[in-house]
Coordinates of C-alpha atoms and ligand atoms in Angstrom, one line a residue:
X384 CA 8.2 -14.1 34.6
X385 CA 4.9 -12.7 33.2
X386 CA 3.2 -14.1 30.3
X387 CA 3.5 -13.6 27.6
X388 CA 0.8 -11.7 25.5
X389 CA 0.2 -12.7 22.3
X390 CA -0.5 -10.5 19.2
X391 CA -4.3 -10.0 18.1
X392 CA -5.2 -13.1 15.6
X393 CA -4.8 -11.6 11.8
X394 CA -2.4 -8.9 13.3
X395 CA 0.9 -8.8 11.9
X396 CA 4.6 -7.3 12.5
X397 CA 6.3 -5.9 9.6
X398 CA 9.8 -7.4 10.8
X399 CA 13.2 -5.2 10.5
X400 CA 14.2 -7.6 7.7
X401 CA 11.5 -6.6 5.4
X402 CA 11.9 -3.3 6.0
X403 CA 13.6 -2.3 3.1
X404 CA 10.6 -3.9 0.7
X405 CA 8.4 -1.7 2.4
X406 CA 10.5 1.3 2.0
X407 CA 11.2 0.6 -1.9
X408 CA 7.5 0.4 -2.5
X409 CA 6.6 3.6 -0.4
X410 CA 9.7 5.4 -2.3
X411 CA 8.3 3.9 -5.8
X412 CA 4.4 5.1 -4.7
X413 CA 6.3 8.7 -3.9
X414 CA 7.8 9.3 -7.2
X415 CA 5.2 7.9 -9.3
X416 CA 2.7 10.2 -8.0
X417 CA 4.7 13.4 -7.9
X418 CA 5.2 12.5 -11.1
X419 CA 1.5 12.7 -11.9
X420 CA 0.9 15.9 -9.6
X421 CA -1.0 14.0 -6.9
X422 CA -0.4 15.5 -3.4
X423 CA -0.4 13.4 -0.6
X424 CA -3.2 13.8 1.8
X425 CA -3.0 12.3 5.7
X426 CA -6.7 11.9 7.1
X427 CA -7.4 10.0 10.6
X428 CA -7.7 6.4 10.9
X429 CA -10.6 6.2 13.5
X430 CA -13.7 7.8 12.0
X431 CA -17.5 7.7 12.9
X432 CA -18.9 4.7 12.5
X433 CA -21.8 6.3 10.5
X434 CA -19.6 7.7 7.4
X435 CA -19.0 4.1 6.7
X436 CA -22.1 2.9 7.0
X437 CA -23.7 5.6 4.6
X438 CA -20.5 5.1 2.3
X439 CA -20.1 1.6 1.5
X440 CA -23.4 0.0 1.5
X441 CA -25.6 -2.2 4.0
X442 CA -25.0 -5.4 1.9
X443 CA -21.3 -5.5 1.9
X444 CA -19.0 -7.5 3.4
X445 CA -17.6 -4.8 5.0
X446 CA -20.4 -3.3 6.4
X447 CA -22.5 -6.5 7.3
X448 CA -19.4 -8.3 8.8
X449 CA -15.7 -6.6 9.0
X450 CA -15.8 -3.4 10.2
X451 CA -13.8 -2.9 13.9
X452 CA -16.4 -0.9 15.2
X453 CA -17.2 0.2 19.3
X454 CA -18.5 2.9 21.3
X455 CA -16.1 5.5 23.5
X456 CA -15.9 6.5 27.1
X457 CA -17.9 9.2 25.8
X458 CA -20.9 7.0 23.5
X459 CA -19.4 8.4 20.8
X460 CA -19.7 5.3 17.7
X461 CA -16.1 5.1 16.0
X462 CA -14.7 2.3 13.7
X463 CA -11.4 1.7 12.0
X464 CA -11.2 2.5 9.0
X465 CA -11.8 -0.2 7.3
X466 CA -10.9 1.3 3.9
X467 CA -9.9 4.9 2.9
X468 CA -12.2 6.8 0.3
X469 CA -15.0 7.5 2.9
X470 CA -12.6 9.1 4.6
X471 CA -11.3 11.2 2.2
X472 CA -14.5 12.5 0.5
X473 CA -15.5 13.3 4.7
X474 CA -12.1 15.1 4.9
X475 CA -12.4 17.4 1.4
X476 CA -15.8 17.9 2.3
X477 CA -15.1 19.4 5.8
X478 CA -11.9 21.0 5.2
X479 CA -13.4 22.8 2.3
X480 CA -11.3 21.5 -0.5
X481 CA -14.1 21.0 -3.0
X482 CA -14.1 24.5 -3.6
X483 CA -10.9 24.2 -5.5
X484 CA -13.1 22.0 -7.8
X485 CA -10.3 19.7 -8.9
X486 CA -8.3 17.6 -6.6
X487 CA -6.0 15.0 -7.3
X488 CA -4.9 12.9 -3.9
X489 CA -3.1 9.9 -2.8
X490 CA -2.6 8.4 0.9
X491 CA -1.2 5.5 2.5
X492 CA -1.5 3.7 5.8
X493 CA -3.0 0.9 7.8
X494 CA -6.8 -0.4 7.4
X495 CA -8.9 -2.4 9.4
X496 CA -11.3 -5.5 8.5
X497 CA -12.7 -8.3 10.6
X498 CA -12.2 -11.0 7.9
X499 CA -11.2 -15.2 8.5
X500 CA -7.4 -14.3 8.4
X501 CA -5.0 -16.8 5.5
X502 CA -2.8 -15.8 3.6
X503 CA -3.0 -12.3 2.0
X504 CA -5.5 -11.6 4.3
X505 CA -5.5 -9.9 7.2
X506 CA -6.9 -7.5 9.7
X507 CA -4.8 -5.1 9.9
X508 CA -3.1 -4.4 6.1
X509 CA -2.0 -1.3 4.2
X510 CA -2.8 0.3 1.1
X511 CA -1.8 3.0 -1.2
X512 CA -4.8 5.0 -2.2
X513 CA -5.8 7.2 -5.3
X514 CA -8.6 9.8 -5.6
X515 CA -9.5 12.4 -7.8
X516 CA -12.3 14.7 -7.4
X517 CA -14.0 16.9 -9.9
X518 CA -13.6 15.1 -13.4
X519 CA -15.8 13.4 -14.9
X520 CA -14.6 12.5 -18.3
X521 CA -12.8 9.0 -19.1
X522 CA -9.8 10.8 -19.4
X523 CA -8.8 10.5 -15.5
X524 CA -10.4 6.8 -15.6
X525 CA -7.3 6.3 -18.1
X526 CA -4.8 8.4 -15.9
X527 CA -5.7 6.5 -12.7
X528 CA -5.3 3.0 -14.8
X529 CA -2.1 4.2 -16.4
X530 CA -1.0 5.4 -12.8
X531 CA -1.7 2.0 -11.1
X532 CA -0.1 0.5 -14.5
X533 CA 3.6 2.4 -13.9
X534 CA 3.4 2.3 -10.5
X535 CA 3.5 -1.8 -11.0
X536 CA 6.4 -2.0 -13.9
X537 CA 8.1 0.7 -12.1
X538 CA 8.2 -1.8 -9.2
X539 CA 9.3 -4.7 -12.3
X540 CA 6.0 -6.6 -11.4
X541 CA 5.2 -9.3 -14.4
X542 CA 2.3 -11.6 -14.5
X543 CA -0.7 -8.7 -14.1
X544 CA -3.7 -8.6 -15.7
X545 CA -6.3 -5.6 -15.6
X546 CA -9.6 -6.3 -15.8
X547 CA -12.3 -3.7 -16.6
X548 CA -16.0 -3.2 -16.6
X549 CA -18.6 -0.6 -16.3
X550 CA -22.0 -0.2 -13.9
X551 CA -23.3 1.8 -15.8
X552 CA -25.4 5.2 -13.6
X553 CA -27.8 4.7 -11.0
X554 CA -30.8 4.3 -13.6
X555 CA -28.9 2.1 -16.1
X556 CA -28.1 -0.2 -13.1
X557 CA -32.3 0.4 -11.5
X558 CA -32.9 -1.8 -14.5
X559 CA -29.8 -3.9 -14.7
X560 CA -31.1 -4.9 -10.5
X561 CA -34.5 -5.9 -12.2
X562 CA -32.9 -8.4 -14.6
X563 CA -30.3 -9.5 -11.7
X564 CA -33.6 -10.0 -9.5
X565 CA -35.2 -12.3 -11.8
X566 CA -32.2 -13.8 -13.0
X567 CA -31.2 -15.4 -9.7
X568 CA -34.6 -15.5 -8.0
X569 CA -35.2 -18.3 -10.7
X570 CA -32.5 -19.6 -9.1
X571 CA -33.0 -19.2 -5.5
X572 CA -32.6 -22.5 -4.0
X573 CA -29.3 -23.0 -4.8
X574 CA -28.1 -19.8 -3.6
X575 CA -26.5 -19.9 -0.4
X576 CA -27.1 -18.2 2.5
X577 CA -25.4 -14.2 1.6
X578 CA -26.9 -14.3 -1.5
X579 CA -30.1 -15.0 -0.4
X580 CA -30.4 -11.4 2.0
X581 CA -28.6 -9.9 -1.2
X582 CA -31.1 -10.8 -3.8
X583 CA -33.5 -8.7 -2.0
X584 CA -30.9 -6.4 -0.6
X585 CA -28.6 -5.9 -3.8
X586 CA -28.7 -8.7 -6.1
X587 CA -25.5 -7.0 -7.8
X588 CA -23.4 -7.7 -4.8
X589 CA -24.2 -11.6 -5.6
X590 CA -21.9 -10.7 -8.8
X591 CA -18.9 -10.4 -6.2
X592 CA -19.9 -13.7 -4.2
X593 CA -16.3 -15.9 -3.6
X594 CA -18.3 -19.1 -3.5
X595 CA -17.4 -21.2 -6.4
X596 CA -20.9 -22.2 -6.2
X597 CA -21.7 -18.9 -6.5
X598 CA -19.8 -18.2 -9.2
X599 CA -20.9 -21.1 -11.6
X600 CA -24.5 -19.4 -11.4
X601 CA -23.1 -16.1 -12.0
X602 CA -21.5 -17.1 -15.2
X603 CA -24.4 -17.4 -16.4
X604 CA -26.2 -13.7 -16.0
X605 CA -27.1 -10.9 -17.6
X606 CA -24.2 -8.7 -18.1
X607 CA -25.1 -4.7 -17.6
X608 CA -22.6 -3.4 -20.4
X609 CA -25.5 -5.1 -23.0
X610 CA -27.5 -2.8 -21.4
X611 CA -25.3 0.1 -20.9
X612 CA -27.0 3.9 -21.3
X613 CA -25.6 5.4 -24.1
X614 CA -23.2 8.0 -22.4
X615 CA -22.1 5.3 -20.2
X616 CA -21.4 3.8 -22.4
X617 CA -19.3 6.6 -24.7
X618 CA -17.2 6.7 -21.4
X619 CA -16.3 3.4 -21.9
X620 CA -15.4 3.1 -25.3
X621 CA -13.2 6.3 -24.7
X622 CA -11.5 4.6 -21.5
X623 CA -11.0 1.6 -23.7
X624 CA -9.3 3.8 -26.6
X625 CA -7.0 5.5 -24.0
X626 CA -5.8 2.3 -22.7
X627 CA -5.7 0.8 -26.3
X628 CA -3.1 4.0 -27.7
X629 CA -1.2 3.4 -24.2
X630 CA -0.3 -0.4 -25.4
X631 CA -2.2 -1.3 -22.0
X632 CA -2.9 -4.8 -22.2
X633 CA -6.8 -5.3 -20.6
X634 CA -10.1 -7.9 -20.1
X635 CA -13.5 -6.4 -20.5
X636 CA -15.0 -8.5 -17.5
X637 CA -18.8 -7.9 -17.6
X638 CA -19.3 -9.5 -14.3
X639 CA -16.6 -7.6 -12.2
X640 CA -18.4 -4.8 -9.7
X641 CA -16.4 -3.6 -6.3
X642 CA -17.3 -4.8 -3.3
X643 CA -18.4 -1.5 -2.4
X644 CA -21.6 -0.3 -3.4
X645 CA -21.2 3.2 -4.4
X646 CA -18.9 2.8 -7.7
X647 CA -20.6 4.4 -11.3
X648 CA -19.6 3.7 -14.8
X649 CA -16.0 2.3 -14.3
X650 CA -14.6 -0.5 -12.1
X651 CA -11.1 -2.2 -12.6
X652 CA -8.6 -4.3 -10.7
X653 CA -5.3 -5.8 -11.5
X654 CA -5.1 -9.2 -10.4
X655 CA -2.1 -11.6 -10.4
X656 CA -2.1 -16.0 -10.7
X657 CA 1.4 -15.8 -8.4
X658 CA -0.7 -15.4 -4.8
X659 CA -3.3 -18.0 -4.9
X660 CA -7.0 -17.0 -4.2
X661 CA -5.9 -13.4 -2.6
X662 CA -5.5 -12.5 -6.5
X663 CA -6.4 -8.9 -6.7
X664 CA -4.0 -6.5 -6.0
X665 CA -5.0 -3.7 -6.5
X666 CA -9.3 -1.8 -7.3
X667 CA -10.8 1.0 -7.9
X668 CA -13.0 3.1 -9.8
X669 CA -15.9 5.6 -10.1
X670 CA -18.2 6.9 -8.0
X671 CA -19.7 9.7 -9.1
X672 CA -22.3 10.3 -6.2
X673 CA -20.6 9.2 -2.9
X674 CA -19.8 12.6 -2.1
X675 CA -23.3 14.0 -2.8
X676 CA -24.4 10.8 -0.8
X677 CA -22.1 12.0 2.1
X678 CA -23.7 15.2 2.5
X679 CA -21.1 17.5 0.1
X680 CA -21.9 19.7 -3.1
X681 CA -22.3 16.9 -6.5
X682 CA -18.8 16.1 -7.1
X683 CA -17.8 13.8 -9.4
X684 CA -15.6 11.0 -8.3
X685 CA -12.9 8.2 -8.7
X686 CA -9.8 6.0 -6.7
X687 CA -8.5 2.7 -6.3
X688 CA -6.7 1.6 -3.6
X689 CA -4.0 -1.2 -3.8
X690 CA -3.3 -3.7 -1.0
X691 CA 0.6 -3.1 0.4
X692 CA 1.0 -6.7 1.7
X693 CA 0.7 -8.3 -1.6
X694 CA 2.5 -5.9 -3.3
X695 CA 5.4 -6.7 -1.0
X696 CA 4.8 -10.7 -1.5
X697 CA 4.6 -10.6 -5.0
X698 CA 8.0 -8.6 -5.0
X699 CA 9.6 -10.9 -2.3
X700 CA 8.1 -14.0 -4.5
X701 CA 9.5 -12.7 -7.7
X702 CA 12.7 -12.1 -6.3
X703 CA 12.3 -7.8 -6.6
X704 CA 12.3 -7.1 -2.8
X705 CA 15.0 -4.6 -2.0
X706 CA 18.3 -5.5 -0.6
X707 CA 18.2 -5.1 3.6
X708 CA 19.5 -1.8 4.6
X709 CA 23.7 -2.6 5.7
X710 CA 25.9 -0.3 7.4
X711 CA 28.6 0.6 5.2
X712 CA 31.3 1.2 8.4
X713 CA 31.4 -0.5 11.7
X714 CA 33.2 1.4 14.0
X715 CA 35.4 -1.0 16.5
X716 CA 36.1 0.3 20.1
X717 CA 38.5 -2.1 22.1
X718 CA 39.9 -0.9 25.5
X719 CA 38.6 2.0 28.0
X720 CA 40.6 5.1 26.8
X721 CA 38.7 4.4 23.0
X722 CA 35.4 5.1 24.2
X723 CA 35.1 9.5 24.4
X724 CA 37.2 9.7 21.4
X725 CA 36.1 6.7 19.5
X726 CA 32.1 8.4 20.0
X727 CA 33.3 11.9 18.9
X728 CA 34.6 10.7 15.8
X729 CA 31.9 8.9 14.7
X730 CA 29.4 11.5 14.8
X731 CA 32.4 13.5 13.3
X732 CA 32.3 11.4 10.5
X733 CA 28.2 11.9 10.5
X734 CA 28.6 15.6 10.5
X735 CA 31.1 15.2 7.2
X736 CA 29.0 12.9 5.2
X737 CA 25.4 13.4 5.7
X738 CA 24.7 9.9 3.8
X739 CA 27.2 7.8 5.7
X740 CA 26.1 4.6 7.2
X741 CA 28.3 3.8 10.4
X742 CA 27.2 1.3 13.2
X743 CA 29.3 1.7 16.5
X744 CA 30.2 -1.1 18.7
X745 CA 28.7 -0.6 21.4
X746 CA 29.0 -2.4 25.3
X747 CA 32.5 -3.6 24.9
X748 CA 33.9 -7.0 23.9
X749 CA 37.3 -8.6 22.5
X750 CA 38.9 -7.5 18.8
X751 CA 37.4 -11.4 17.9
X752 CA 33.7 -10.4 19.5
X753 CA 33.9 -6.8 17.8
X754 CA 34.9 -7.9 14.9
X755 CA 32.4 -10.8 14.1
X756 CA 29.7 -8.4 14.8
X757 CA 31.4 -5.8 12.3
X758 CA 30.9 -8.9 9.8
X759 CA 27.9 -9.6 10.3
X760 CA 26.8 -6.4 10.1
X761 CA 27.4 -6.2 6.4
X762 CA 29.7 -3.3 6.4
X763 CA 32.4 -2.9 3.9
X764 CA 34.8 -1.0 6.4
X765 CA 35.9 -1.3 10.4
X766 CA 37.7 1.3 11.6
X767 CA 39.7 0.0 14.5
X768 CA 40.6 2.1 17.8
X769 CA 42.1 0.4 20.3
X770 CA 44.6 2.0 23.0
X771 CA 47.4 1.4 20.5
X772 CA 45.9 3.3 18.0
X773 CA 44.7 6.1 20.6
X774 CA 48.7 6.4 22.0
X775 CA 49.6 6.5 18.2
X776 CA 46.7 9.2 17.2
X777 CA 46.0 7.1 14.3
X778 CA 42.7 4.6 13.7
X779 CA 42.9 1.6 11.0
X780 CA 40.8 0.5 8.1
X781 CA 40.0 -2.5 7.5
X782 CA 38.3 -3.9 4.4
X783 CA 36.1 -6.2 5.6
X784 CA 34.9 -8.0 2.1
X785 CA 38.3 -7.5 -0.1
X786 CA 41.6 -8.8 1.3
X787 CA 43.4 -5.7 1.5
X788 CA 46.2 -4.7 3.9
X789 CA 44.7 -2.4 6.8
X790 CA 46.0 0.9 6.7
X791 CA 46.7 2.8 9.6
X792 CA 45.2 6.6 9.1
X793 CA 46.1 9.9 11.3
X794 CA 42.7 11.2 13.1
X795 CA 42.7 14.0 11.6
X796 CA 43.1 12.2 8.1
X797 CA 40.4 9.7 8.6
X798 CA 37.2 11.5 7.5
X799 CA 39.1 12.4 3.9
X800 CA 40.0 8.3 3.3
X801 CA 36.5 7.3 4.2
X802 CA 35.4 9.6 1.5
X803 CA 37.5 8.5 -1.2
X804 CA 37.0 4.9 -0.3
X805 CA 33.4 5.1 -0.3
X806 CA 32.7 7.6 -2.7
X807 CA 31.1 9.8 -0.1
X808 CA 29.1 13.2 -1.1
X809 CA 29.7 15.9 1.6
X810 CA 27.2 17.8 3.1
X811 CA 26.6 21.7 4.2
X812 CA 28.2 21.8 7.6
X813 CA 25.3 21.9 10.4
Ligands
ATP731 P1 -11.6 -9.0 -1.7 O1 -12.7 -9.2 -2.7 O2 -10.3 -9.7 -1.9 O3 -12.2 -9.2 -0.3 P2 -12.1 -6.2 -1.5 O4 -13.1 -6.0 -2.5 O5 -12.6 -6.4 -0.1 O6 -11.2 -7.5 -1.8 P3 -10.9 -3.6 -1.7 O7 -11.7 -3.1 -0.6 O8 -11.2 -3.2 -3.1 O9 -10.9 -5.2 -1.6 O10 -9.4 -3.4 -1.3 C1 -8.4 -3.1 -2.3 C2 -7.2 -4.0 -2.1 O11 -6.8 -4.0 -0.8 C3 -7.5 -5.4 -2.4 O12 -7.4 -5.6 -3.8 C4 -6.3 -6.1 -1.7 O13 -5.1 -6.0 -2.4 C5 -6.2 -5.3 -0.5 N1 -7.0 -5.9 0.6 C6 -8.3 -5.9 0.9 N2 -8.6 -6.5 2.0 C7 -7.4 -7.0 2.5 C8 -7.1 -7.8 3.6 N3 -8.0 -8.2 4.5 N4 -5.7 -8.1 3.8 C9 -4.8 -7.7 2.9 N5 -5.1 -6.9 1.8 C10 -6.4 -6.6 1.6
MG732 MG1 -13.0 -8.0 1.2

């Protein structure tokens, strides 16, 4: 036997039992944006390696640690994506798109980040992403927080909080970096070892530190929204009011940045006490020059992206994770001379009822075998054919959850009773 090969560390399988959790949230994410006339929008998962580096900052942990980067049989640098805006501002930019000024965008799919794997954490994970390009009033700040907000209670999420916080412009935040400098330069020997290269490389990305340490010195400086320009600051106020006449609960948190460096004026996240220390579930906001930065006309700006593994454990945790998907007929084939016809009329049955659920057996076995497999299948209904019923031209039901007597039905009959018992819909004939 070979050996076996293990899966990459921090890799995981989405297992056929948690399909269905997967499936409700993707179904949930489809709606809720159609509902808000966001189109979907599919870009690659393997980009240059460049885009991210110009994107998300040098003193990031992203950039200066994560990113699942190598160089092709043909030198060319590529990386994972390790998250999706960069990707999507590259895309509208070389398809074009910013020419119809205002976009509003969503995409889903796998990312990539080389982070110490535990729970909630992984290498590989998915997220549902929001961007809109071209607006630059508070009023799509609120729409992207409402968004995110229905999206969660559509899902019957509960113990959420939304934070909120503004960084202000570039030169709001030039003078913000000055304070920040002197701030924790007076405190430079107790910083530890990231915070020291980011006091000279961006002392704002010390704000984001997960080092408890850390965080006990960060408690204690200067907060940018004292210092906030004045139109900056009008955006927030207005964000605030939106959210305030929406009855959308939220914390001004003046400490809160993204771990990405090119956010302006708004940042949020929604974070939860149900996961432990992977608390944020979802984060986003604006960023008002990444697409100038990335070589496009100046467009204004803003996403989040939310994280689909903790979505899904916070549904499974609270009890919300969707039912696994059953069969609602298992079709039972005993004997040789059931096989041919006992195949046609199941996909007869799939041609009458475009919605139907039936699971052959398949390979054989006794009535006992079949029928324990019918069982555990979670279908309501067997249909039986055995050579009895194929002499008699007739195939039984069976209620498999109620204890009813099993009826034998004609063939030609059989479709029409399934129907009725299951409350089928009929479809256009193929
Ligand atoms: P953190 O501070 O937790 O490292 P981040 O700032 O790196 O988060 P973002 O880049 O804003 O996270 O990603 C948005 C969301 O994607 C997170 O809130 C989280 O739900 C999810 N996410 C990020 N990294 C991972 C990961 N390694 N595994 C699973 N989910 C993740
Ligand atoms: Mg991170």
């Amino acid at each position: 036997m070979g050996k076996i090969i293990p899966p990459l560390r921090g890799v995981h399988d989405i297992l056929p039992g948690h399909a269905a959790a997967w499936q409700h949230l993707e179904r949930v994410v489809r709606e809720v944006f159609a509902g808000y006339g966001y189109e979907e929008f599919r870009v690659p998962v393997i980009e240059q390696t460049q885009l991210f580096k110009r994107s998300i900052g040098d003193f990031t942990d992203i950039v200066e640690k994560e990113m699942f980067s190598f160089v092709d049989q043909g030198e060319d640098h590529i990386t994972l994506r390790p998250e999706a805006t960069a990707g999507i501002v590259r895309a509208v930019i070389s398809n074009g798109l910013l020419r119809e000024n205002r976009l509003r965008l969503w995409c889903m799919g796998p990312m990539f980040r080389r982070e110490r794997p535990q729970a909630g954490r992984f290498r590989q994970f998915h997220q549902i992403d929001a961007e809109a390009f071209g607006f630059a009033g508070p009023d799509i700040d609120a729409e992207m927080i409402l968004l995110s907000a229905r999206l969660l209670r559509r899902l019957g999420l509960g113990r959420l909080k939304l934070l909120v916080n503004s960084l202000g412009t570039p030169a709001s935040r030039a003078v913000y970096r000055e304070q920040l400098t002197a701030y924790f330069g007076a405190h430079a020997a107790a910083l530890d070892e990231d915070s020291k290269r980011r006091l000279i490389g961006n002392p704002l990305r010390i704000l984001d530190s997960k080092n408890p340490d850390m965080q006990r010195i960060v408690a204690g400086a200067p907060r940018l929204l004292e210092s906030l320009d004045a139109e900056s600051k009008a955006h927030f106020e207005m964000l605030c009011a939106h959210l305030k006449g929406e009855g959308i609960e939220y914390h001004v948190e003046p400490h809160l940045v993204r771990g990405l460096d090119y956010y302006t004026r708004t940042v949020f996240e929604w974070t939860t006490d149900a996961l432990g220390s992977q608390s944020t579930v979802c984060a986003g906001g604006r960023y008002d020059g990444l697409v100038e930065q990335l070589g496009g006309v100046a467009t204004p700006g803003i996403g989040w992206a939310m994280g689909q593994e903790r979505i899904v454990m916070l549904l499974e945790a609270q009890g919300l994770a969707a039912e696994r998907d059953r069969p609602q007929v298992y079709l039972v084939l005993v004997g040789e001379r059931a096989q041919v016809p006992g195949l046609h009329l199941a996909e007869l049955l799939r041609d009458a009822w475009p919605d139907l659920k039936l699971q052959s057996n398949l390979g054989g076995g006794s009535f006992k075998t079949q029928f324990k497999r019918a069982d555990k299948s979670g279908a309501q209904f067997a249909i039986v054919l055995g050579d009895d019923e194929v002499t008699r031209g007739v195939a039984a039901i069976k209620d498999l959850r109620r204890d009813v007597a099993q009826e034998a039905c004609p063939m030609d009959r059989i479709s029409e009773r399934l129907g009725t018992l299951l409350g089928l819909k009929p479809g256009n004939a193929e």
